[in-house]
Structures are given as structure tokens and as C-alpha cells.
mmCIF file of C-alpha atoms in Angstrom:
data_model
loop_
_atom_site.group_PDB
_atom_site.id
_atom_site.type_symbol
_atom_site.label_atom_id
_atom_site.label_comp_id
_atom_site.label_asym_id
_atom_site.label_seq_id
_atom_site.Cartn_x
_atom_site.Cartn_y
_atom_site.Cartn_z
ATOM 1 C CA MET A 8 12.574 3.126 22.249
ATOM 2 C CA TRP A 9 10.392 1.795 19.436
ATOM 3 C CA LYS A 10 11.657 3.369 15.927
ATOM 4 C CA LEU A 11 8.991 4.815 14.115
ATOM 5 C CA LEU A 12 9.313 5.738 10.057
ATOM 6 C CA VAL A 13 6.983 7.978 8.748
ATOM 7 C CA VAL A 14 6.030 7.711 4.792
ATOM 8 C CA GLU A 15 4.066 10.697 3.647
ATOM 9 C CA ASP A 16 4.860 12.621 0.238
ATOM 10 C CA GLU A 17 4.026 15.985 1.636
ATOM 11 C CA SER A 18 6.942 17.492 3.574
ATOM 12 C CA ILE A 19 4.508 19.874 5.723
ATOM 13 C CA VAL A 20 2.283 16.917 6.708
ATOM 14 C CA ARG A 21 5.431 15.114 7.801
ATOM 15 C CA MET A 22 6.685 18.196 10.062
ATOM 16 C CA GLY A 23 3.010 18.372 11.412
ATOM 17 C CA LEU A 24 3.016 14.828 12.611
ATOM 18 C CA LYS A 25 6.434 15.124 13.830
ATOM 19 C CA TYR A 26 5.151 17.711 16.549
ATOM 20 C CA MET A 27 1.644 16.574 16.853
ATOM 21 C CA LEU A 28 2.769 14.288 19.729
ATOM 22 C CA ASP A 29 5.806 14.072 22.232
ATOM 23 C CA TRP A 30 6.826 10.861 20.739
ATOM 24 C CA GLU A 31 9.697 10.168 23.417
ATOM 25 C CA LYS A 32 6.754 10.284 25.845
ATOM 26 C CA GLN A 33 5.135 7.516 24.138
ATOM 27 C CA GLY A 34 8.339 5.490 23.967
ATOM 28 C CA ILE A 35 9.004 5.922 20.389
ATOM 29 C CA ALA A 36 12.126 7.573 18.501
ATOM 30 C CA TRP A 37 11.158 9.109 15.201
ATOM 31 C CA GLN A 38 13.844 7.391 13.321
ATOM 32 C CA ALA A 39 13.351 8.275 9.762
ATOM 33 C CA GLU A 40 11.093 9.913 7.136
ATOM 34 C CA ALA A 41 10.352 8.996 3.504
ATOM 35 C CA ALA A 42 8.562 10.837 0.644
ATOM 36 C CA SER A 43 7.716 7.638 -1.048
ATOM 37 C CA GLY A 44 7.341 3.961 -0.890
ATOM 38 C CA ASP A 45 10.529 3.061 -2.378
ATOM 39 C CA GLN A 46 12.543 5.433 -0.296
ATOM 40 C CA ALA A 47 10.736 3.681 2.577
ATOM 41 C CA LEU A 48 11.453 0.339 1.430
ATOM 42 C CA ASP A 49 15.666 1.398 1.149
ATOM 43 C CA ILE A 50 15.021 2.734 5.128
ATOM 44 C CA ILE A 51 13.740 -0.499 6.150
ATOM 45 C CA LYS A 52 16.449 -2.574 4.495
ATOM 46 C CA GLN A 53 19.167 -0.765 6.056
ATOM 47 C CA GLU A 54 17.663 0.287 9.707
ATOM 48 C CA ARG A 55 15.715 -1.334 12.516
ATOM 49 C CA ILE A 56 12.255 -0.041 11.954
ATOM 50 C CA ASP A 57 9.385 -1.083 14.408
ATOM 51 C CA ILE A 58 6.639 0.825 13.279
ATOM 52 C CA VAL A 59 5.551 2.337 9.868
ATOM 53 C CA LEU A 60 3.063 5.241 9.713
ATOM 54 C CA THR A 61 2.325 5.550 6.028
ATOM 55 C CA ASP A 62 -0.282 7.622 4.095
ATOM 56 C CA ILE A 63 -2.023 5.271 1.406
ATOM 57 C CA GLN A 64 -2.487 7.731 -1.358
ATOM 58 C CA MET A 65 1.173 8.494 -2.827
ATOM 59 C CA PRO A 66 2.815 8.877 -6.180
ATOM 60 C CA GLY A 67 4.126 5.517 -7.360
ATOM 61 C CA MET A 68 3.854 2.877 -4.803
ATOM 62 C CA ASN A 69 1.068 3.462 -2.724
ATOM 63 C CA GLY A 70 0.573 2.818 0.787
ATOM 64 C CA LEU A 71 -1.203 -0.493 0.511
ATOM 65 C CA GLU A 72 1.615 -1.650 -2.028
ATOM 66 C CA LEU A 73 4.215 -0.544 0.321
ATOM 67 C CA ALA A 74 2.463 -2.686 3.280
ATOM 68 C CA LYS A 75 2.543 -5.702 1.023
ATOM 69 C CA GLU A 76 6.321 -5.339 0.478
ATOM 70 C CA ILE A 77 6.744 -4.488 4.464
ATOM 71 C CA ASN A 78 5.158 -7.675 5.105
ATOM 72 C CA ARG A 79 7.090 -9.822 2.834
ATOM 73 C CA LEU A 80 10.387 -8.347 4.553
ATOM 74 C CA ASN A 81 9.460 -8.207 8.158
ATOM 75 C CA GLN A 82 6.100 -9.308 9.442
ATOM 76 C CA ASN A 83 7.013 -7.854 12.973
ATOM 77 C CA ILE A 84 6.584 -4.450 11.652
ATOM 78 C CA LYS A 85 3.707 -2.453 12.691
ATOM 79 C CA ILE A 86 1.714 -0.412 10.405
ATOM 80 C CA ILE A 87 -0.736 2.336 10.976
ATOM 81 C CA PHE A 88 -2.084 3.830 7.707
ATOM 82 C CA LEU A 89 -3.656 7.689 7.078
ATOM 83 C CA SER A 90 -5.983 8.524 4.412
ATOM 84 C CA SER A 91 -7.395 11.550 3.146
ATOM 85 C CA TYR A 92 -10.525 9.370 2.084
ATOM 86 C CA ASP A 93 -12.992 7.793 4.381
ATOM 87 C CA SER A 94 -13.294 4.536 2.131
ATOM 88 C CA PHE A 95 -14.553 1.444 3.369
ATOM 89 C CA ALA A 96 -12.630 -0.543 0.393
ATOM 90 C CA TYR A 97 -9.261 1.058 1.646
ATOM 91 C CA ALA A 98 -10.191 0.202 5.407
ATOM 92 C CA LYS A 99 -11.046 -3.520 4.281
ATOM 93 C CA GLU A 100 -7.841 -3.924 2.275
ATOM 94 C CA ALA A 101 -5.768 -2.395 5.140
ATOM 95 C CA LEU A 102 -7.350 -4.637 7.763
ATOM 96 C CA ARG A 103 -6.406 -7.695 5.437
ATOM 97 C CA LEU A 104 -2.909 -6.754 5.156
ATOM 98 C CA GLY A 105 -2.993 -6.448 9.100
ATOM 99 C CA CYS A 106 -2.594 -2.979 9.729
ATOM 100 C CA ILE A 107 -2.964 -1.737 13.430
ATOM 101 C CA ASP A 108 -5.011 1.185 12.706
ATOM 102 C CA TYR A 109 -6.640 3.238 9.778
ATOM 103 C CA LEU A 110 -6.557 6.824 10.473
ATOM 104 C CA HIS A 111 -8.715 9.663 8.721
ATOM 105 C CA LYS A 112 -6.684 12.655 8.093
ATOM 106 C CA PRO A 113 -9.454 15.218 7.904
ATOM 107 C CA THR A 114 -10.777 14.278 11.226
ATOM 108 C CA MET A 115 -7.636 12.874 13.030
ATOM 109 C CA ASP A 116 -6.839 14.765 16.195
ATOM 110 C CA GLU A 117 -4.126 14.249 18.805
ATOM 111 C CA GLN A 118 -6.030 12.106 21.003
ATOM 112 C CA GLU A 119 -6.744 9.598 18.108
ATOM 113 C CA LEU A 120 -3.107 9.398 17.073
ATOM 114 C CA GLN A 121 -1.937 8.805 20.660
ATOM 115 C CA GLN A 122 -4.612 6.146 21.201
ATOM 116 C CA ALA A 123 -3.330 4.470 17.673
ATOM 117 C CA PHE A 124 0.054 4.371 18.927
ATOM 118 C CA SER A 125 -0.711 3.470 22.380
ATOM 119 C CA LYS A 126 -1.929 0.270 21.036
ATOM 120 C CA VAL A 127 0.867 -0.279 18.711
ATOM 121 C CA VAL A 128 3.388 0.038 21.744
ATOM 122 C CA THR A 129 1.370 -2.204 23.944
ATOM 123 C CA MET A 130 1.398 -4.983 21.117
ATOM 124 C CA LEU A 131 5.357 -4.564 20.630
ATOM 125 C CA GLU A 132 5.631 -4.658 24.350
ATOM 126 C CA GLU A 133 3.844 -7.946 24.645
ATOM 127 C CA SER A 134 5.588 -9.508 21.723
ATOM 128 C CA HIS A 135 9.294 -8.472 22.760
ATOM 129 C CA GLU A 136 8.598 -8.743 26.529
ATOM 130 C CA ASN A 137 10.229 -5.384 27.029
ATOM 131 C CA LYS A 138 7.924 -3.392 29.197
ATOM 132 C CA GLN A 139 7.954 0.281 29.012
ATOM 133 C CA PRO A 140 6.354 2.778 31.074
ATOM 134 C CA ALA A 141 3.141 4.694 29.481
ATOM 135 C CA VAL A 142 3.330 8.279 29.894
ATOM 136 C CA ALA A 143 0.374 10.707 29.267
ATOM 137 C CA PRO A 144 0.608 12.815 26.339
ATOM 138 C CA ARG A 145 1.320 16.518 26.699
ATOM 139 C CA ASP A 146 -1.565 18.598 27.224
ATOM 140 C CA ASN A 147 -2.283 22.435 27.552
ATOM 141 C CA SER A 148 -5.579 22.384 28.959
ATOM 142 C CA SER A 149 -4.555 23.494 32.102
ATOM 143 C CA LEU A 150 -2.737 26.592 30.673
ATOM 144 C CA LEU A 151 -6.166 27.552 28.670
ATOM 145 C CA ARG A 152 -7.849 27.704 31.930
ATOM 146 C CA LEU A 153 -5.752 30.743 32.999
ATOM 147 C CA LEU A 154 -7.642 32.852 29.892
ATOM 148 C CA ASP A 155 -10.724 32.997 31.433
ATOM 149 C CA SER A 156 -11.647 34.453 34.604
ATOM 150 C CA TYR A 157 -14.074 31.800 35.606
ATOM 151 C CA THR A 158 -11.918 28.739 35.090
ATOM 152 C CA PHE A 159 -8.854 30.551 36.481
ATOM 153 C CA PRO A 160 -7.192 27.977 38.729
ATOM 154 C CA HIS A 161 -6.449 28.455 42.210
ATOM 155 C CA ASP A 162 -3.224 26.245 41.925
ATOM 156 C CA LEU A 163 -0.875 27.807 39.270
ATOM 157 C CA SER A 164 1.447 24.869 39.237
ATOM 158 C CA CYS A 165 0.892 24.711 35.610
ATOM 159 C CA LEU A 166 3.311 27.552 35.112
ATOM 160 C CA GLY A 167 6.064 25.734 36.326
ATOM 161 C CA PRO A 168 9.551 27.317 36.426
ATOM 162 C CA HIS A 169 7.955 30.185 34.337
ATOM 163 C CA MET A 170 6.096 31.464 37.403
ATOM 164 C CA GLN A 171 8.839 33.410 39.122
ATOM 165 C CA GLU A 172 9.964 35.226 35.467
ATOM 166 C CA LEU A 173 6.095 36.122 34.879
ATOM 167 C CA GLN A 174 6.186 37.785 38.216
ATOM 168 C CA ASN A 175 8.602 40.538 36.710
ATOM 169 C CA GLY A 176 6.103 41.270 34.240
ATOM 170 C CA PHE A 177 4.433 39.847 31.138
ATOM 171 C CA TRP A 178 2.633 40.404 27.790
ATOM 172 C CA LEU A 179 0.357 37.989 25.649
ATOM 173 C CA VAL A 180 0.526 37.578 22.029
ATOM 174 C CA ASN A 181 -2.457 36.044 20.052
ATOM 175 C CA PHE A 182 -1.518 34.495 16.790
ATOM 176 C CA ARG A 183 -3.874 33.436 14.023
ATOM 177 C CA ARG A 184 -3.877 32.355 10.421
ATOM 178 C CA ARG A 185 -5.582 35.007 8.072
ATOM 179 C CA ASP A 186 -8.919 33.743 7.092
ATOM 180 C CA ASP A 187 -8.617 35.162 3.563
ATOM 181 C CA ALA A 188 -5.460 33.495 3.034
ATOM 182 C CA VAL A 189 -5.442 30.649 0.389
ATOM 183 C CA LYS A 190 -6.871 27.622 1.873
ATOM 184 C CA GLU A 191 -5.292 24.352 2.268
ATOM 185 C CA LYS A 192 -6.493 20.998 2.038
ATOM 186 C CA GLU A 193 -8.777 19.974 4.692
ATOM 187 C CA SER A 194 -6.855 16.941 5.258
ATOM 188 C CA ASN A 195 -3.822 19.035 6.009
ATOM 189 C CA SER A 196 -5.449 21.706 8.124
ATOM 190 C CA GLU A 197 -4.558 20.332 11.612
ATOM 191 C CA LEU A 198 -1.138 19.235 10.795
ATOM 192 C CA ARG A 199 -0.060 22.736 9.157
ATOM 193 C CA PHE A 200 -1.348 24.472 12.332
ATOM 194 C CA ILE A 201 0.644 22.175 14.460
ATOM 195 C CA SER A 202 3.753 23.018 12.168
ATOM 196 C CA LEU A 203 2.959 26.626 12.550
ATOM 197 C CA LYS A 204 3.057 26.281 16.534
ATOM 198 C CA HIS A 205 6.137 24.195 16.547
ATOM 199 C CA LEU A 206 8.111 26.849 14.554
ATOM 200 C CA ILE A 207 6.637 29.757 16.819
ATOM 201 C CA GLU A 208 7.416 28.013 19.622
ATOM 202 C CA GLU A 209 10.815 27.170 18.450
ATOM 203 C CA TYR A 210 11.703 30.684 17.341
ATOM 204 C CA VAL A 211 10.516 32.664 20.465
ATOM 205 C CA MET A 212 12.110 30.012 22.833
ATOM 206 C CA LYS A 213 15.560 30.624 21.507
ATOM 207 C CA THR A 214 15.791 34.485 22.116
ATOM 208 C CA TRP A 215 12.616 35.435 24.535
ATOM 209 C CA GLY A 216 11.397 32.573 26.422
ATOM 210 C CA GLY A 217 7.784 31.872 28.106
ATOM 211 C CA LEU A 218 5.059 29.351 27.337
ATOM 212 C CA VAL A 219 3.315 28.650 23.734
ATOM 213 C CA PHE A 220 -0.052 26.781 23.718
ATOM 214 C CA HIS A 221 -3.021 26.719 21.589
ATOM 215 C CA ARG A 222 -6.732 26.981 21.695
ATOM 216 C CA GLU A 223 -8.053 24.288 19.074
ATOM 217 C CA GLN A 224 -6.708 25.059 15.846
ATOM 218 C CA ARG A 225 -7.503 28.531 15.912
ATOM 219 C CA GLU A 226 -5.163 30.363 18.073
ATOM 220 C CA ILE A 227 -1.583 29.998 19.054
ATOM 221 C CA ILE A 228 -0.962 31.907 22.337
ATOM 222 C CA TRP A 229 2.324 33.023 23.566
ATOM 223 C CA LEU A 230 2.823 34.174 27.069
ATOM 224 C CA ALA A 231 6.094 36.011 27.105
ATOM 225 C CA PRO A 232 8.037 37.381 30.146
ATOM 226 C CA ALA A 233 8.553 41.076 29.934
ATOM 227 C CA LYS A 234 12.187 40.650 29.487
ATOM 228 C CA PRO A 235 13.642 38.526 26.595
ATOM 229 C CA LYS A 236 15.826 35.565 27.580
ATOM 230 C CA LEU A 237 18.842 37.158 26.015
ATOM 231 C CA ASP A 238 20.035 40.194 27.198
ATOM 232 C CA GLU A 239 19.460 42.153 24.258
ATOM 233 C CA THR A 240 18.107 45.960 25.042
ATOM 234 C CA SER A 241 17.832 46.513 21.293
ATOM 235 C CA LEU A 242 15.176 43.843 20.874
ATOM 236 C CA ASP A 243 12.038 45.817 19.831
ATOM 237 C CA ARG A 244 8.743 43.946 20.515
ATOM 238 C CA ALA A 245 7.173 45.284 17.326
ATOM 239 C CA LYS A 246 10.062 44.361 15.061
ATOM 240 C CA TYR A 247 10.294 40.858 16.763
ATOM 241 C CA LEU A 248 6.686 40.059 16.189
ATOM 242 C CA GLU A 249 7.033 41.170 12.425
ATOM 243 C CA GLY A 250 9.819 38.746 12.259
ATOM 244 C CA ILE A 251 7.666 35.987 13.223
ATOM 245 C CA LYS A 252 5.415 37.053 10.673
ATOM 246 C CA GLN A 253 7.833 37.055 7.801
ATOM 247 C CA LYS A 254 9.557 33.823 9.063
ATOM 248 C CA MET A 255 6.218 31.675 9.153
ATOM 249 C CA LEU A 256 5.560 33.339 5.389
ATOM 250 C CA GLU A 257 9.281 32.300 4.307
ATOM 251 C CA LEU A 258 9.205 28.698 6.022
ATOM 252 C CA LEU A 259 5.579 27.589 5.761
ATOM 253 C CA ASN A 260 3.870 29.983 3.266
ATOM 254 C CA MET A 261 1.331 30.954 5.889
ATOM 255 C CA ILE A 262 0.090 34.413 6.260
ATOM 256 C CA VAL A 263 -0.358 34.947 10.073
ATOM 257 C CA MET A 264 -2.012 37.763 11.823
ATOM 258 C CA TYR A 265 -1.115 38.713 15.567
ATOM 259 C CA SER A 266 -2.121 40.961 18.654
ATOM 260 C CA GLU A 267 -0.285 41.720 21.589
ATOM 261 C CA SER A 268 -1.371 42.916 25.029
ATOM 262 C CA ARG A 269 0.458 45.943 27.022
ATOM 263 C CA LEU A 270 2.781 44.464 29.966
ATOM 264 C CA PHE A 271 1.100 43.246 33.283
ATOM 265 C CA TYR A 272 2.679 42.810 36.364
ATOM 266 C CA ASP A 273 0.000 40.188 38.096
ATOM 267 C CA VAL A 274 -0.440 36.913 36.756
ATOM 268 C CA ASN A 275 -4.074 37.084 38.269
ATOM 269 C CA GLU A 276 -4.536 39.455 35.209
ATOM 270 C CA LEU A 277 -4.061 36.783 32.418
ATOM 271 C CA PRO A 278 -7.763 36.713 31.668
ATOM 272 C CA ASP A 279 -7.500 40.621 30.902
ATOM 273 C CA ALA A 280 -4.582 40.367 28.862
ATOM 274 C CA TYR A 281 -5.949 37.631 26.833
ATOM 275 C CA MET A 282 -9.156 39.641 26.038
ATOM 276 C CA GLU A 283 -6.977 42.560 25.219
ATOM 277 C CA THR A 284 -5.179 40.484 22.423
ATOM 278 C CA LEU A 285 -8.798 39.461 21.310
ATOM 279 C CA MET A 286 -10.332 42.858 20.972
ATOM 280 C CA LYS A 287 -7.076 44.126 19.242
ATOM 281 C CA LEU A 288 -7.151 41.610 16.530
ATOM 282 C CA PRO A 289 -7.550 43.465 12.952
ATOM 283 C CA VAL A 290 -11.171 44.310 12.288
ATOM 284 C CA ASN A 291 -10.882 44.547 8.606
ATOM 285 C CA GLU A 292 -9.254 41.343 8.398
ATOM 286 C CA GLN A 293 -11.358 39.107 10.763
ATOM 287 C CA SER A 294 -14.607 41.047 11.338
ATOM 288 C CA ASP A 295 -16.500 37.578 12.244
ATOM 289 C CA ASN A 296 -13.748 37.002 14.785
ATOM 290 C CA PHE A 297 -14.367 40.641 16.183
ATOM 291 C CA VAL A 298 -18.012 40.138 16.483
ATOM 292 C CA ALA A 299 -17.588 36.623 18.256
ATOM 293 C CA ARG A 300 -15.212 38.164 20.703
ATOM 294 C CA ARG A 301 -17.535 40.954 21.496
ATOM 295 C CA ALA A 302 -20.088 38.435 22.248
ATOM 296 C CA LYS A 303 -17.585 36.423 24.582
ATOM 297 C CA GLU A 304 -16.562 39.554 26.220
ATOM 298 C CA PHE A 305 -20.291 40.520 27.010
ATOM 299 C CA ILE A 306 -21.298 36.889 28.187
ATOM 300 C CA ASP A 307 -18.151 36.785 30.435
ATOM 301 C CA ALA A 308 -19.178 40.035 32.068
ATOM 302 C CA HIS A 309 -22.683 38.890 32.494
ATOM 303 C CA LEU A 310 -22.443 35.470 32.887
ATOM 304 C CA LEU A 311 -24.312 34.973 36.252
ATOM 305 C CA GLU A 312 -27.208 36.948 34.983
ATOM 306 C CA GLU A 313 -30.226 35.803 32.757
ATOM 307 C CA LEU A 314 -28.798 35.688 29.175
ATOM 308 C CA ASN A 315 -30.003 34.205 25.872
ATOM 309 C CA LEU A 316 -28.627 34.353 22.200
ATOM 310 C CA SER A 317 -31.259 37.048 21.218
ATOM 311 C CA LEU A 318 -30.249 39.378 24.151
ATOM 312 C CA VAL A 319 -26.442 39.173 23.452
ATOM 313 C CA ALA A 320 -27.036 39.701 19.719
ATOM 314 C CA SER A 321 -28.890 42.599 20.290
ATOM 315 C CA ARG A 322 -26.602 44.326 22.808
ATOM 316 C CA ILE A 323 -23.765 43.769 20.143
ATOM 317 C CA HIS A 324 -26.154 45.102 17.098
ATOM 318 C CA VAL A 325 -26.118 41.917 14.987
ATOM 319 C CA SER A 326 -28.703 38.931 14.202
ATOM 320 C CA PRO A 327 -29.252 36.020 16.587
ATOM 321 C CA SER A 328 -28.691 33.600 13.328
ATOM 322 C CA TYR A 329 -25.722 35.514 12.423
ATOM 323 C CA LEU A 330 -24.449 35.409 16.087
ATOM 324 C CA SER A 331 -25.017 31.759 16.493
ATOM 325 C CA ARG A 332 -23.247 30.880 13.298
ATOM 326 C CA ILE A 333 -20.087 32.894 13.691
ATOM 327 C CA PHE A 334 -19.999 31.995 17.458
ATOM 328 C CA MET A 335 -19.665 28.130 16.842
ATOM 329 C CA ARG A 336 -17.156 28.870 14.134
ATOM 330 C CA GLU A 337 -15.043 31.364 16.175
ATOM 331 C CA ILE A 338 -15.182 30.137 19.742
ATOM 332 C CA GLY A 339 -15.592 26.495 18.909
ATOM 333 C CA GLU A 340 -18.903 25.591 20.561
ATOM 334 C CA ASN A 341 -22.184 26.740 20.337
ATOM 335 C CA PHE A 342 -23.787 29.761 22.592
ATOM 336 C CA SER A 343 -25.414 27.596 24.883
ATOM 337 C CA ASP A 344 -22.772 25.160 25.647
ATOM 338 C CA TYR A 345 -20.372 27.945 26.372
ATOM 339 C CA MET A 346 -22.973 29.526 28.656
ATOM 340 C CA ILE A 347 -23.297 26.096 30.373
ATOM 341 C CA ARG A 348 -19.585 24.901 30.420
ATOM 342 C CA ASN A 349 -18.511 28.391 31.856
ATOM 343 C CA LYS A 350 -21.240 28.424 34.390
ATOM 344 C CA ILE A 351 -20.400 24.805 35.655
ATOM 345 C CA GLU A 352 -16.744 25.525 35.978
ATOM 346 C CA TYR A 353 -17.537 28.714 38.108
ATOM 347 C CA ALA A 354 -19.916 26.421 40.210
ATOM 348 C CA GLN A 355 -16.746 24.090 40.540
ATOM 349 C CA ARG A 356 -14.988 26.889 41.642
ATOM 350 C CA LEU A 357 -17.093 27.814 44.373
ATOM 351 C CA LEU A 358 -17.688 24.357 45.519
ATOM 352 C CA ARG A 359 -13.861 24.117 46.064
ATOM 353 C CA GLU A 360 -13.086 27.447 47.311
ATOM 354 C CA SER A 361 -16.097 28.314 49.414
ATOM 355 C CA SER A 362 -18.537 26.996 52.043
ATOM 356 C CA MET A 363 -21.736 27.850 50.010
ATOM 357 C CA LYS A 364 -24.288 25.269 50.023
ATOM 358 C CA VAL A 365 -25.422 23.569 46.814
ATOM 359 C CA TYR A 366 -28.548 25.536 46.377
ATOM 360 C CA GLU A 367 -26.719 28.823 47.020
ATOM 361 C CA ILE A 368 -24.202 27.936 44.374
ATOM 362 C CA ALA A 369 -27.120 26.800 41.965
ATOM 363 C CA ALA A 370 -28.717 30.138 42.283
ATOM 364 C CA ALA A 371 -25.542 32.230 42.129
ATOM 365 C CA VAL A 372 -24.737 30.748 38.743
ATOM 366 C CA GLY A 373 -28.396 31.409 37.512
ATOM 367 C CA TYR A 374 -30.229 28.425 38.283
ATOM 368 C CA MET A 375 -33.023 28.459 40.527
ATOM 369 C CA ASN A 376 -33.917 24.642 40.706
ATOM 370 C CA PRO A 377 -31.253 23.137 42.439
ATOM 371 C CA HIS A 378 -32.220 19.595 41.360
ATOM 372 C CA TYR A 379 -31.965 20.821 37.843
ATOM 373 C CA PHE A 380 -28.396 22.275 38.519
ATOM 374 C CA SER A 381 -27.292 18.930 40.140
ATOM 375 C CA LYS A 382 -28.494 17.097 37.342
ATOM 376 C CA LEU A 383 -26.646 19.295 34.559
ATOM 377 C CA PHE A 384 -23.807 19.228 37.029
ATOM 378 C CA LYS A 385 -23.575 15.323 36.998
ATOM 379 C CA GLU A 386 -24.022 15.243 33.100
ATOM 380 C CA ARG A 387 -21.232 17.717 32.559
ATOM 381 C CA THR A 388 -18.663 16.489 35.180
ATOM 382 C CA GLY A 389 -19.735 12.814 35.937
ATOM 383 C CA MET A 390 -20.593 13.572 39.478
ATOM 384 C CA THR A 391 -23.024 15.281 41.792
ATOM 385 C CA PRO A 392 -21.994 18.617 43.259
ATOM 386 C CA LEU A 393 -21.512 16.883 46.754
ATOM 387 C CA ASP A 394 -19.470 14.215 45.285
ATOM 388 C CA TYR A 395 -17.113 16.869 43.610
ATOM 389 C CA ARG A 396 -16.797 18.731 46.841
ATOM 390 C CA ASN A 397 -15.996 15.648 49.044
ATOM 391 C CA ARG A 398 -13.792 13.988 46.358
#
């Protein structure tokens, strides 16, 4: 395992980075953390370190000065820089010092971080002739498909060993940060969200079990079995959720809100459970979210009909411009992209599970011109409908 040292003066950012990737699957051991350049140098002098991930802006010795000292001590250590500023001057100096990558914190995501470390691991493997298997990072996209009736998978293998316990009943909880809470720095937003997800997951796994996943940086979804993992008949659901809320406030100074579904007994009803949580989110705290979810519910119920933004807006009694703005912010994509994505995913399902002809499927999802449908399908999936069916 390649040993990693993370140098960042904010502890909440270090925590977010720690749980942003499954480091062991990358062939990397999270060896040590430092809050300053001086601490980092002390660690490097005492322990074997292969990779340093360091912020550039820190009190005292900054990341660039630290890199100079690292190069003086051990030129085999690979360095990746983090910065809150998209500065050409910083990037130029970082490249001069031989850094492997320069990541912009406000826009950095899991994929970008994983790619940077894959590059570093490849370089270390080549230089040390010690090949390690490359393993893809953890991905929760297959679990997200369970939340929408149009993308619900035929194969439920993504539930793994949890399938059996969920067949005895389950409930869904949707956690979100309060929109009216104090805003954190933009550069730390994603890392704080990852910290929140990790702590919720750690908390519920100890006593209740189930699965925890997320939708972008908006929602943390907990799919919980009907009965807790520990045999505690006194474990009250409402008190348990309030306990999670209080724990997040104590540990992360984050105000979270949540909504829960009733008990369900058929895993095929997961989309219904999810929609129930969305519609129960407190209206007085997130009215924009409530409107966006009402719109999503209407679209999902009428997806195969002829819909447009103005029609949906009129049905939920808001203006089209307002709906367009908050739909993008709350759902994570614009109205038309959401419609197209869901129609294409539903078409994929029909191609897999039915013998319908392509023109019939095109008509079924609202495209009377099969040539236009095929063109759109290829743009979205990289293959024609027939290629998709025959793959």
C-alpha cells in the first residue's frame, strides 16, 4: 500500500477528504494527517510517506514552501496540491516544483480526485516495479436507480446481502442540510457533505443497519430495515432520528432536516417510499424544494405524455421562470434534460425487457419520429437502440 499524508489546516476538510474515496481500493493507506507544513515535515522525517496531498493556503508555511522542503528531503515523494483559488500563478509554481496534479477545491469532485490518485499510483508502481491491481472507486449510481420507477433495475443485485433483511420490511429516510443554516465556504461544501454522509452512515450502521447513499450534494438517503440490527425493542424511530440530528449538530455544527417514509414490505415500492420522503420534507423550511418535488412527482406520473415547462408550472401553480430556476437548483439538472434522461432510461428498459420494435418504443416514450428518437438515444448512450438491445 502506498502511504498518504494529508496536509490541511481545517479538520472538517481533512475528514471530508478521508471519506471521499475508498483509499484502500486505490492501493493507498491514509497514513497521517497534519494541520501545518511544520507538522508535515516532522511526519515525513519519522515515517515512510509516498504521497502528499496538501493545501496551498495555510497559516505559517504554505503548500508551495512545504513542497520545496519535501523535494529537498525526498524527491521520490509525489505531491498533489489543493487550492481554493483558481490561480495561474499558483498552478505554474506548482508545476515547476514537480507536482502531479493541481486540484481546485470549489469544483473538485470524487472522479477528479480518483483520477489524480490513479495517476500517482501508476507513477509509483512504474518507478518501484511493484504493480498493484487497479480497482474502481465506490459508486452509488446503481442504488440511485432504485428511487425512480422509470429507472428501477430488473436486477436487484446492487442490494447485495441486504436484500433478505429488506424483504422483511423497510423504511426510507431522506436527510438534507437546512438551506437557511449558516453557509459554509464554497470550497468546503462538498467535503463537509461527505463528512456528514460518513457520520450518518457510521451512526446508523452501529445499531440499525441498512444502506446509506447520496444524490449529488443534496440528499443523504438511508434505506433502513424494519427492525434494528441490535435487538432493542425500545429503540423508537422518532427518537433515534432526533438523536442523529443532534449528533450532527454536536460533531459538525450542521443543522440537518429529515423526513421518513412509512414501512414498506415490497422492494419494488422503493420509488414510492422515496417520493413519500420528498413530499414530507418540511415546507416552511424548504419551500423551493417542496415545489421542485411536486413538479417532479407530476412529471414522473405523466412522463409518457406530452409535457413542457409551462404546462407543469401551471399544474402546480407557479410561474415557468420560477420553476425552471428552482428545478435546476433542487433536482440538479434542467427541466428538459430531466425529461429526456428519464425517457431514454425508460426506453432502455423497454429494449431490455420487451420485444417492442424501435418505432413502437419511440412512440411509447413520446417521440413520433423514430429517426429523431434514435439520434437522441445515441447521443445519450453512445449507441443506437438496436445496438443497445443486441449488445
